[in-house]
Coordinates of N, CA and C in Angstrom, one line a residue:
X636 N 0.8 -1.2 0.0 CA 0.0 0.0 0.0 C 0.9 1.2 0.0
X637 N 1.9 1.3 0.9 CA 2.7 2.5 1.0 C 3.6 2.6 -0.2
X638 N 4.0 1.5 -0.9 CA 4.7 1.6 -2.1 C 3.9 2.3 -3.2
X639 N 2.6 1.9 -3.3 CA 1.8 2.6 -4.3 C 1.6 4.1 -3.9
X640 N 1.4 4.4 -2.7 CA 1.2 5.8 -2.2 C 2.5 6.6 -2.6
X641 N 3.6 6.0 -2.3 CA 4.9 6.7 -2.6 C 5.1 6.9 -4.1
X642 N 4.7 5.8 -4.9 CA 4.8 5.9 -6.3 C 3.9 7.0 -6.9
X643 N 2.7 7.1 -6.3 CA 1.7 8.1 -6.7 C 2.3 9.5 -6.5
X644 N 2.9 9.8 -5.3 CA 3.4 11.1 -5.0 C 4.5 11.4 -6.0
X645 N 5.4 10.5 -6.4 CA 6.4 10.7 -7.3 C 5.8 11.0 -8.7
X646 N 4.8 10.2 -9.1 CA 4.2 10.4 -10.4 C 3.6 11.8 -10.6
X647 N 2.8 12.2 -9.5 CA 2.2 13.5 -9.5 C 3.2 14.6 -9.6
X648 N 4.3 14.4 -8.7 CA 5.3 15.5 -8.6 C 6.0 15.7 -10.0
X649 N 6.4 14.5 -10.6 CA 7.1 14.6 -11.9 C 6.2 15.3 -13.0
X650 N 5.0 14.9 -13.1 CA 4.1 15.4 -14.2 C 3.9 16.9 -14.0
X651 N 3.9 17.4 -12.8 CA 3.7 18.8 -12.6 C 5.0 19.7 -12.6
X652 N 6.1 19.1 -12.1 CA 7.3 19.9 -12.0 C 8.2 19.8 -13.2
X653 N 8.1 18.7 -13.9 CA 9.0 18.5 -15.1 C 8.8 19.6 -16.2
X654 N 7.6 19.9 -16.6 CA 7.4 20.9 -17.6 C 7.9 22.3 -17.1
X655 N 7.7 22.6 -15.8 CA 8.2 23.9 -15.3 C 9.7 23.9 -15.4
X656 N 10.4 22.9 -14.9 CA 11.9 22.9 -15.0 C 12.4 22.8 -16.4
X657 N 11.7 22.1 -17.3 CA 12.1 22.0 -18.7 C 12.0 23.4 -19.4
X658 N 11.0 24.2 -19.0 CA 10.8 25.5 -19.6 C 12.0 26.4 -19.2
X659 N 12.5 26.2 -18.0 CA 13.6 27.1 -17.5 C 14.9 26.5 -17.9
X660 N 15.0 25.2 -17.9 CA 16.3 24.5 -18.3 C 16.0 23.5 -19.4
X661 N 15.9 23.9 -20.7 CA 15.5 23.0 -21.7 C 16.2 21.7 -21.7
X662 N 15.3 20.6 -21.9 CA 15.8 19.2 -21.9 C 16.5 18.7 -20.7
X663 N 16.3 19.4 -19.6 CA 17.0 19.1 -18.3 C 16.1 18.8 -17.2
X664 N 14.8 18.9 -17.5 CA 13.8 18.7 -16.4 C 13.9 17.4 -15.7
X665 N 13.9 16.3 -16.4 CA 13.9 15.0 -15.9 C 15.2 14.7 -15.1
X666 N 16.3 15.2 -15.7 CA 17.6 15.0 -15.0 C 17.7 15.7 -13.7
X667 N 17.2 16.9 -13.6 CA 17.1 17.7 -12.3 C 16.3 16.9 -11.3
X668 N 15.1 16.4 -11.7 CA 14.2 15.7 -10.8 C 14.9 14.5 -10.3
X669 N 15.6 13.7 -11.1 CA 16.3 12.5 -10.7 C 17.4 12.8 -9.7
X670 N 18.1 13.9 -9.9 CA 19.2 14.3 -9.0 C 18.6 14.6 -7.6
X671 N 17.5 15.4 -7.7 CA 16.9 15.9 -6.4 C 16.4 14.6 -5.6
X672 N 15.7 13.7 -6.4 CA 15.1 12.6 -5.7 C 16.3 11.7 -5.1
X673 N 17.4 11.6 -5.9 CA 18.5 10.8 -5.4 C 19.1 11.3 -4.1
X674 N 19.2 12.7 -4.0 CA 19.7 13.3 -2.8 C 18.9 12.9 -1.6
X675 N 17.6 12.8 -1.8 CA 16.8 12.4 -0.6 C 16.8 10.8 -0.5
X676 N 16.8 10.1 -1.6 CA 16.6 8.7 -1.5 C 17.8 7.9 -1.0
X677 N 19.0 8.3 -1.4 CA 20.2 7.6 -1.0 C 20.4 7.6 0.5
X678 N 20.3 8.8 1.2 CA 20.4 8.8 2.7 C 19.3 8.0 3.3
X679 N 18.1 8.0 2.8 CA 17.0 7.3 3.3 C 17.2 5.8 3.3
X680 N 17.8 5.3 2.1 CA 18.2 3.9 2.0 C 19.2 3.5 3.0
X681 N 20.2 4.3 3.2 CA 21.3 4.0 4.2 C 20.7 4.0 5.6
X682 N 19.9 5.0 5.9 CA 19.3 5.1 7.2 C 18.4 3.8 7.5
X683 N 17.6 3.5 6.5 CA 16.7 2.3 6.6 C 17.5 1.0 6.9
X684 N 18.7 0.9 6.2 CA 19.5 -0.3 6.5 C 20.2 -0.3 7.8
X685 N 20.8 0.9 8.1 CA 21.6 1.0 9.3 C 20.7 1.0 10.6
X686 N 19.5 1.3 10.5 CA 18.6 1.4 11.7 C 17.9 0.1 12.1
X687 N 18.1 -0.9 11.3 CA 17.5 -2.2 11.5 C 18.2 -2.9 12.7
X688 N 17.4 -3.6 13.5 CA 17.9 -4.4 14.6 C 17.3 -5.8 14.7
X689 N 18.2 -6.8 14.8 CA 17.7 -8.1 14.9 C 17.1 -8.3 16.3
X690 N 15.8 -8.8 16.3 CA 15.1 -9.0 17.5 C 15.5 -10.4 18.1
X691 N 15.6 -11.4 17.2 CA 16.1 -12.7 17.6 C 17.6 -12.8 17.4
X692 N 18.3 -13.1 18.4 CA 19.8 -13.1 18.2 C 20.2 -14.2 17.2
X693 N 21.0 -13.8 16.2 CA 21.4 -14.7 15.1 C 22.2 -15.9 15.7
X694 N 22.1 -17.0 15.0 CA 22.9 -18.2 15.4 C 24.3 -18.0 14.9
X695 N 25.0 -19.2 14.7 CA 26.3 -19.2 14.3 C 26.4 -18.6 12.9
X696 N 27.2 -17.6 12.7 CA 27.4 -16.9 11.4 C 28.2 -17.8 10.4
X697 N 27.6 -18.0 9.2 CA 28.3 -18.8 8.2 C 28.6 -17.9 7.0
X698 N 29.9 -17.9 6.7 CA 30.4 -17.2 5.5 C 30.2 -18.0 4.3
X699 N 29.2 -17.7 3.5 CA 28.9 -18.5 2.3 C 29.3 -17.8 1.0
X700 N 30.1 -18.5 0.2 CA 30.5 -17.8 -1.1 C 29.3 -17.4 -1.9
X701 N 29.5 -16.4 -2.7 CA 28.4 -15.9 -3.5 C 28.0 -16.9 -4.6
X702 N 29.0 -17.7 -5.1 CA 28.7 -18.7 -6.1 C 27.8 -19.7 -5.5
X703 N 27.9 -20.1 -4.3 CA 27.1 -21.1 -3.6 C 25.6 -20.5 -3.5
X704 N 25.5 -19.3 -3.1 CA 24.2 -18.6 -3.0 C 23.5 -18.6 -4.3
X705 N 24.2 -18.3 -5.4 CA 23.6 -18.3 -6.7 C 23.1 -19.7 -7.1
X706 N 24.0 -20.7 -6.9 CA 23.8 -22.0 -7.4 C 22.6 -22.6 -6.6
X707 N 22.5 -22.4 -5.3 CA 21.4 -22.9 -4.5 C 20.1 -22.2 -4.8
X708 N 20.1 -20.9 -5.1 CA 18.9 -20.2 -5.4 C 18.3 -20.7 -6.7
X709 N 19.1 -20.9 -7.8 CA 18.6 -21.3 -9.1 C 18.2 -22.8 -9.1
X710 N 18.7 -23.5 -8.1 CA 18.2 -24.9 -8.0 C 16.8 -25.0 -7.6
X711 N 16.3 -23.9 -7.0 CA 14.9 -23.9 -6.4 C 14.0 -23.5 -7.6
X712 N 13.1 -24.5 -8.0 CA 12.2 -24.1 -9.2 C 11.2 -23.0 -8.9
X713 N 10.8 -22.9 -7.6 CA 9.9 -21.8 -7.2 C 10.6 -20.4 -7.2
X714 N 11.9 -20.4 -6.9 CA 12.6 -19.2 -7.1 C 12.6 -18.7 -8.5
X715 N 12.9 -19.7 -9.4 CA 12.9 -19.3 -10.8 C 11.6 -18.8 -11.3
X716 N 10.5 -19.5 -10.9 CA 9.2 -19.1 -11.3 C 8.8 -17.7 -10.8
X717 N 9.1 -17.5 -9.5 CA 8.8 -16.2 -8.9 C 9.6 -15.0 -9.5
X718 N 10.8 -15.3 -9.8 CA 11.7 -14.3 -10.4 C 11.1 -13.9 -11.8
X719 N 10.6 -14.9 -12.5 CA 10.0 -14.6 -13.8 C 8.7 -13.8 -13.6
X720 N 7.9 -14.1 -12.6 CA 6.7 -13.4 -12.3 C 7.0 -11.9 -12.0
X721 N 8.0 -11.7 -11.2 CA 8.4 -10.3 -10.8 C 8.9 -9.6 -12.0
X722 N 9.6 -10.3 -12.9 CA 10.0 -9.6 -14.1 C 8.8 -9.2 -15.0
X723 N 7.9 -10.1 -15.1 CA 6.7 -9.9 -15.9 C 5.9 -8.8 -15.3
X724 N 5.8 -8.7 -14.0 CA 5.0 -7.7 -13.3 C 5.7 -6.3 -13.5
X725 N 7.0 -6.2 -13.4 CA 7.7 -5.0 -13.7 C 7.5 -4.5 -15.1
X726 N 7.6 -5.5 -16.1 CA 7.4 -5.2 -17.5 C 6.0 -4.7 -17.8
X727 N 5.0 -5.4 -17.3 CA 3.6 -5.0 -17.7 C 3.1 -3.8 -16.9
X728 N 3.3 -3.8 -15.6 CA 2.7 -2.7 -14.9 C 3.3 -1.3 -15.2
X729 N 4.7 -1.3 -15.3 CA 5.3 0.0 -15.6 C 5.2 0.3 -17.0
X730 N 5.0 -0.7 -17.9 CA 4.7 -0.4 -19.3 C 3.4 0.3 -19.4
X731 N 2.4 -0.2 -18.7 CA 1.0 0.4 -18.7 C 1.1 1.8 -18.1
X732 N 1.9 2.0 -17.1 CA 2.0 3.4 -16.5 C 2.6 4.3 -17.5
X733 N 3.6 3.9 -18.3 CA 4.3 4.7 -19.3 C 3.3 5.1 -20.4
X734 N 2.5 4.1 -20.8 CA 1.6 4.3 -21.9 C 0.5 5.3 -21.5
X735 N 0.0 5.1 -20.2 CA -1.0 6.1 -19.7 C -0.5 7.5 -19.7
X736 N 0.8 7.7 -19.3 CA 1.3 9.0 -19.3 C 1.4 9.6 -20.7
X737 N 1.9 8.8 -21.7 CA 2.0 9.3 -23.0 C 0.7 9.6 -23.7
X738 N -0.3 8.8 -23.2 CA -1.7 9.0 -23.7 C -2.2 10.4 -23.3
X739 N -1.9 10.7 -22.0 CA -2.3 12.0 -21.5 C -1.5 13.1 -22.2
X740 N -0.2 12.9 -22.5 CA 0.6 13.9 -23.1 C 0.2 14.2 -24.6
X741 N 0.0 13.1 -25.3 CA -0.3 13.3 -26.8 C -1.7 13.3 -27.2
X742 N -2.5 12.5 -26.5 CA -4.0 12.4 -26.9 C -4.8 13.4 -26.2
X743 N -4.6 13.4 -24.9 CA -5.4 14.4 -24.1 C -4.8 15.8 -24.3
X744 N -3.4 15.9 -24.5 CA -2.8 17.1 -24.7 C -2.3 17.8 -23.5
X745 N -2.2 17.0 -22.4 CA -1.8 17.6 -21.1 C -1.2 16.5 -20.3
X746 N 0.2 16.5 -20.2 CA 0.9 15.5 -19.5 C 0.6 15.5 -18.0
X747 N 0.4 16.8 -17.5 CA 0.1 16.9 -16.1 C -1.2 16.3 -15.6
X748 N -2.1 16.1 -16.6 CA -3.4 15.5 -16.2 C -3.2 14.0 -15.7
X749 N -2.1 13.4 -16.1 CA -1.8 12.1 -15.6 C -1.6 12.1 -14.1
X750 N -1.0 13.1 -13.6 CA -0.9 13.2 -12.1 C -2.2 13.2 -11.4
X751 N -3.2 13.9 -12.0 CA -4.6 14.0 -11.4 C -5.2 12.6 -11.5
X752 N -5.0 11.8 -12.6 CA -5.5 10.5 -12.7 C -4.9 9.6 -11.6
X753 N -3.6 9.8 -11.4 CA -2.9 8.9 -10.4 C -3.5 9.2 -9.0
X754 N -3.7 10.5 -8.7 CA -4.3 10.9 -7.4 C -5.6 10.2 -7.1
X755 N -6.4 10.1 -8.2 CA -7.7 9.5 -8.0 C -7.6 8.0 -7.8
X756 N -6.5 7.4 -8.3 CA -6.2 6.0 -8.2 C -5.7 5.6 -6.8
X757 N -5.5 6.5 -5.9 CA -5.0 6.1 -4.6 C -6.0 5.1 -3.9
X758 N -7.3 5.4 -4.0 CA -8.2 4.5 -3.3 C -8.1 3.0 -3.8
X759 N -8.2 2.7 -5.1 CA -8.0 1.3 -5.4 C -6.6 0.8 -5.1
X760 N -5.6 1.6 -5.0 CA -4.2 1.2 -4.6 C -4.3 0.7 -3.2
X761 N -4.9 1.4 -2.3 CA -5.0 1.1 -0.9 C -5.9 -0.2 -0.7
X762 N -7.0 -0.3 -1.5 CA -7.9 -1.4 -1.4 C -7.2 -2.7 -1.9
X763 N -6.3 -2.6 -2.8 CA -5.7 -3.8 -3.4 C -5.0 -4.7 -2.4
X764 N -4.3 -4.0 -1.5 CA -3.6 -4.8 -0.5 C -4.5 -5.5 0.5
X765 N -5.7 -5.0 0.6 CA -6.7 -5.5 1.6 C -7.5 -6.7 0.9
X766 N -7.5 -6.7 -0.4 CA -8.2 -7.8 -1.1 C -7.4 -9.1 -1.2
X767 N -6.1 -8.9 -1.5 CA -5.3 -10.0 -1.8 C -5.3 -11.2 -0.8
X768 N -5.1 -10.9 0.5 CA -5.1 -12.0 1.5 C -6.4 -12.7 1.6
X769 N -7.6 -11.9 1.8 CA -8.9 -12.7 1.9 C -9.2 -13.6 0.7
X770 N -8.8 -13.2 -0.5 CA -9.0 -14.1 -1.6 C -8.1 -15.3 -1.5
X771 N -6.9 -15.1 -1.2 CA -6.0 -16.3 -1.0 C -6.5 -17.2 0.1
X772 N -7.0 -16.6 1.2 CA -7.5 -17.5 2.3 C -8.7 -18.2 1.8
X773 N -9.6 -17.6 1.0 CA -10.8 -18.3 0.6 C -10.5 -19.5 -0.3
X774 N -9.5 -19.4 -1.2 CA -9.1 -20.5 -2.0 C -8.0 -21.4 -1.4
X775 N -7.5 -20.9 -0.2 CA -6.4 -21.6 0.4 C -5.2 -21.8 -0.5
X776 N -5.0 -20.8 -1.4 CA -3.9 -20.9 -2.4 C -3.5 -19.5 -2.8
X777 N -2.3 -19.1 -2.6 CA -1.8 -17.8 -3.1 C -1.7 -17.7 -4.6
X778 N -1.4 -18.8 -5.2 CA -1.3 -18.8 -6.7 C -2.6 -18.6 -7.3
X779 N -3.7 -19.1 -6.8 CA -5.0 -18.9 -7.3 C -5.4 -17.4 -7.2
X780 N -5.1 -16.8 -6.1 CA -5.4 -15.4 -5.9 C -4.6 -14.5 -6.9
X781 N -3.3 -14.9 -7.1 CA -2.4 -14.3 -8.1 C -2.9 -14.4 -9.5
X782 N -3.4 -15.6 -9.9 CA -3.9 -15.8 -11.2 C -5.1 -15.0 -11.5
X783 N -6.0 -14.9 -10.5 CA -7.2 -14.1 -10.7 C -6.9 -12.6 -10.9
X784 N -6.0 -12.1 -10.0 CA -5.6 -10.7 -10.1 C -5.0 -10.4 -11.4
X785 N -4.0 -11.1 -11.9 CA -3.4 -10.8 -13.2 C -4.2 -11.2 -14.4
X786 N -5.1 -12.1 -14.2 CA -6.1 -12.4 -15.3 C -7.0 -11.2 -15.5
X787 N -7.5 -10.7 -14.4 CA -8.3 -9.5 -14.5 C -7.5 -8.3 -15.0
X788 N -6.3 -8.2 -14.6 CA -5.4 -7.1 -15.0 C -5.2 -7.1 -16.5
X789 N -5.0 -8.3 -17.1 CA -4.8 -8.4 -18.5 C -6.1 -8.1 -19.3
X790 N -7.2 -8.7 -18.8 CA -8.5 -8.5 -19.5 C -8.8 -7.0 -19.5
X791 N -8.7 -6.3 -18.3 CA -9.0 -4.9 -18.2 C -8.2 -4.1 -19.1
X792 N -6.9 -4.3 -19.2 CA -6.0 -3.6 -20.1 C -6.5 -3.8 -21.6
X793 N -6.8 -5.0 -21.9 CA -7.3 -5.3 -23.3 C -8.6 -4.5 -23.6
X794 N -9.5 -4.6 -22.7 CA -10.8 -3.9 -22.9 C -10.6 -2.4 -23.1
X795 N -9.9 -1.8 -22.2 CA -9.7 -0.3 -22.4 C -8.8 0.0 -23.5
X796 N -7.9 -0.9 -23.9 CA -7.1 -0.7 -25.1 C -8.0 -0.6 -26.4
X797 N -9.0 -1.5 -26.5 CA -9.9 -1.5 -27.6 C -10.8 -0.3 -27.5
X798 N -11.3 0.1 -26.3 CA -12.2 1.3 -26.2 C -11.4 2.5 -26.6
X799 N -10.1 2.6 -26.3 CA -9.4 3.8 -26.6 C -9.3 4.1 -28.1
X800 N -9.5 3.1 -28.9 CA -9.4 3.4 -30.4 C -10.5 4.3 -30.9
X801 N -11.7 4.2 -30.1 CA -12.8 5.0 -30.6 C -13.3 6.0 -29.5
X802 N -12.4 6.3 -28.6 CA -12.8 7.2 -27.5 C -12.8 8.7 -27.9
X803 N -13.8 9.4 -27.5 CA -13.8 10.8 -27.6 C -13.6 11.5 -26.3
X804 N -13.7 10.8 -25.2 CA -13.5 11.3 -23.9 C -12.1 10.8 -23.4
X805 N -11.0 11.3 -23.9 CA -9.7 10.7 -23.7 C -9.3 10.7 -22.2
X806 N -9.4 11.9 -21.5 CA -9.0 11.9 -20.1 C -9.9 11.1 -19.2
X807 N -11.2 11.1 -19.5 CA -12.1 10.3 -18.7 C -11.8 8.9 -18.8
X808 N -11.4 8.4 -20.0 CA -11.1 7.0 -20.2 C -9.9 6.6 -19.4
X809 N -8.9 7.5 -19.3 CA -7.7 7.3 -18.5 C -8.0 7.1 -17.1
X810 N -8.8 8.0 -16.6 CA -9.2 8.0 -15.1 C -10.0 6.7 -14.8
X811 N -11.0 6.3 -15.7 CA -11.8 5.1 -15.5 C -10.9 3.9 -15.6
X812 N -10.0 3.9 -16.6 CA -9.2 2.7 -16.8 C -8.2 2.4 -15.6
X813 N -7.6 3.5 -15.1 CA -6.6 3.3 -14.0 C -7.2 2.8 -12.7
X814 N -8.5 2.9 -12.5 CA -9.1 2.4 -11.2 C -9.0 0.9 -11.1
X815 N -9.6 0.1 -12.0 CA -9.5 -1.3 -11.9 C -8.1 -1.8 -12.2
X816 N -7.4 -1.2 -13.1 CA -6.0 -1.6 -13.5 C -5.1 -1.5 -12.2
X817 N -5.2 -0.4 -11.5 CA -4.4 -0.2 -10.3 C -4.8 -1.2 -9.2
X818 N -6.1 -1.5 -9.1 CA -6.6 -2.4 -8.1 C -6.0 -3.8 -8.4
X819 N -6.1 -4.3 -9.6 CA -5.7 -5.6 -9.9 C -4.1 -5.8 -9.9
X820 N -3.4 -4.7 -10.3 CA -2.0 -4.7 -10.2 C -1.5 -4.8 -8.8
X821 N -2.1 -4.0 -7.9 CA -1.7 -4.0 -6.5 C -2.0 -5.3 -5.8
X822 N -3.1 -5.9 -6.2 CA -3.6 -7.2 -5.6 C -2.5 -8.2 -6.0
X823 N -2.2 -8.3 -7.3 CA -1.2 -9.2 -7.8 C 0.2 -9.0 -7.1
X824 N 0.6 -7.8 -7.0 CA 1.9 -7.5 -6.4 C 1.9 -7.9 -5.0
X825 N 0.8 -7.7 -4.3 CA 0.8 -8.1 -2.9 C 1.0 -9.6 -2.7
X826 N 0.4 -10.4 -3.7 CA 0.5 -11.8 -3.6 C 1.9 -12.3 -3.9
X827 N 2.6 -11.6 -4.9 CA 3.9 -11.9 -5.2 C 4.9 -11.7 -4.0
X828 N 4.6 -10.5 -3.4 CA 5.5 -10.3 -2.2 C 5.2 -11.3 -1.1
X829 N 4.0 -11.8 -1.0 CA 3.7 -12.8 0.1 C 4.3 -14.2 -0.2
X830 N 4.7 -14.4 -1.5 CA 5.3 -15.7 -1.9 C 6.8 -15.8 -1.6
X831 N 7.4 -14.6 -1.4 CA 8.9 -14.6 -1.2 C 9.3 -15.4 0.0
X832 N 8.6 -15.3 1.2 CA 9.0 -16.1 2.3 C 8.8 -17.6 2.1
X833 N 7.8 -17.9 1.3 CA 7.6 -19.4 0.9 C 8.8 -19.9 0.2
X834 N 9.3 -19.1 -0.8 CA 10.5 -19.5 -1.5 C 11.7 -19.6 -0.6
X835 N 11.9 -18.7 0.3 CA 13.0 -18.8 1.3 C 12.9 -20.1 2.1
X836 N 11.7 -20.4 2.6 CA 11.5 -21.6 3.4 C 11.9 -22.8 2.5
X837 N 11.5 -22.9 1.3 CA 11.7 -24.0 0.4 C 13.2 -24.2 0.1
X838 N 13.9 -23.0 -0.1 CA 15.3 -23.1 -0.3 C 16.1 -23.6 0.9
X839 N 15.6 -23.2 2.1 CA 16.3 -23.7 3.3 C 16.1 -25.2 3.4
X840 N 14.9 -25.7 3.1 CA 14.7 -27.2 3.1 C 15.5 -27.9 2.1
X841 N 15.5 -27.3 0.8 CA 16.2 -28.0 -0.3 C 17.7 -28.0 -0.1
X842 N 18.3 -27.0 0.5 CA 19.7 -26.9 0.7 C 20.2 -27.5 1.9
X843 N 19.3 -28.0 2.8 CA 19.8 -28.7 4.0 C 20.1 -27.7 5.1
X844 N 19.4 -26.6 5.1 CA 19.5 -25.6 6.2 C 20.2 -24.3 5.9
X845 N 20.4 -24.0 4.6 CA 21.0 -22.8 4.2 C 19.9 -21.7 4.1
X846 N 20.0 -20.7 5.0 CA 19.0 -19.7 5.0 C 19.4 -18.5 4.2
X847 N 18.6 -18.0 3.2 CA 19.1 -17.0 2.3 C 18.0 -15.9 2.1
X848 N 17.5 -15.4 3.2 CA 16.4 -14.4 3.2 C 16.8 -13.2 2.3
X849 N 17.9 -12.6 2.8 CA 18.3 -11.3 2.1 C 18.7 -11.5 0.7
X850 N 19.4 -12.6 0.4 CA 19.9 -12.8 -0.9 C 18.8 -13.1 -1.9
X851 N 17.8 -13.9 -1.5 CA 16.7 -14.2 -2.4 C 15.8 -13.0 -2.6
X852 N 15.6 -12.2 -1.5 CA 14.8 -11.0 -1.7 C 15.4 -10.1 -2.7
X853 N 16.7 -9.9 -2.5 CA 17.5 -9.0 -3.4 C 17.5 -9.4 -4.9
X854 N 17.7 -10.7 -5.1 CA 17.8 -11.2 -6.4 C 16.4 -11.2 -7.1
X855 N 15.4 -11.5 -6.4 CA 14.0 -11.5 -7.0 C 13.7 -10.0 -7.3
X856 N 14.0 -9.1 -6.4 CA 13.8 -7.7 -6.7 C 14.5 -7.2 -7.9
X857 N 15.7 -7.7 -8.1 CA 16.6 -7.3 -9.2 C 15.8 -7.6 -10.5
X858 N 15.2 -8.8 -10.6 CA 14.5 -9.2 -11.8 C 13.3 -8.2 -12.1
X859 N 12.7 -7.8 -11.0 CA 11.6 -6.8 -11.1 C 12.2 -5.5 -11.8
X860 N 13.3 -5.1 -11.3 CA 13.9 -3.8 -11.8 C 14.3 -4.0 -13.3
X861 N 14.7 -5.2 -13.7 CA 15.0 -5.4 -15.1 C 13.7 -5.3 -15.9
X862 N 12.6 -5.8 -15.4 CA 11.3 -5.7 -16.0 C 10.8 -4.2 -16.1
X863 N 11.0 -3.5 -15.1 CA 10.7 -2.1 -15.1 C 11.5 -1.3 -16.1
X864 N 12.8 -1.6 -16.2 CA 13.6 -0.9 -17.2 C 13.1 -1.2 -18.6
X865 N 12.8 -2.4 -18.9 CA 12.4 -2.8 -20.2 C 11.0 -2.2 -20.5
X866 N 10.1 -2.3 -19.5 CA 8.7 -1.9 -19.7 C 8.6 -0.4 -20.0
X867 N 9.4 0.4 -19.4 CA 9.4 1.9 -19.6 C 10.2 2.2 -20.9
X868 N 11.3 1.6 -21.1 CA 12.2 2.0 -22.3 C 11.5 1.5 -23.6
X869 N 10.9 0.3 -23.5 CA 10.3 -0.3 -24.7 C 9.1 0.6 -25.2
X870 N 8.4 1.2 -24.2 CA 7.3 2.1 -24.5 C 7.8 3.2 -25.4
X871 N 8.9 3.8 -25.0 CA 9.5 4.9 -25.7 C 9.9 4.5 -27.1
X872 N 10.5 3.3 -27.1 CA 11.1 2.7 -28.4 C 10.0 2.5 -29.4
X873 N 8.8 1.9 -28.9 CA 7.7 1.6 -29.8 C 7.1 2.9 -30.3
X874 N 7.0 3.9 -29.4 CA 6.4 5.2 -29.9 C 7.3 5.8 -30.9

């Protein structure tokens, strides 16, 4: 929920401030925003890591070579599947976000209006995290909840994609489309996050007691970042 809220703040901020900065410093608006965000983000990352405290005293510390961590991780079939899902999520969701922004910029004629659409989408973003667990509990299966979420996500994108070809209310369509799309994307992402501990547990069982919480979290997150990079850059390339 807070990831979506934070992302919304950034989206709104960029769509409103980038044109202002670009007018004063031509073709430098995005770069200035990235530098400013980095100045805040890097210290926050360091503080977040440095301020953590182990509640349960750790057992005997084992120095495990990086090659062993990689080998054991990729031996786990569920690690490979979840990494692929995180990659697909980054590719699809951030691709959709990029397309929506360019829709506002070129079709609606006002890139800043995307920020307004994102603000309206805060409600489904918050609700998404509350829907995921009850659905998983009902079916007693996280995968079922995940499949429902991303199935609806895909169908919704397809429907609004077809409708956009004949739309005369461009901005209204963006606002309406983002509500269910955000809901289903957040629901699916919540399920993916909830599966990471399961993958960690299975890796520990499979490796005979090798616990790799941090490494597996980091590596799975890395595949999401690759998906995000491709999802956003390919949008520009296609355009």
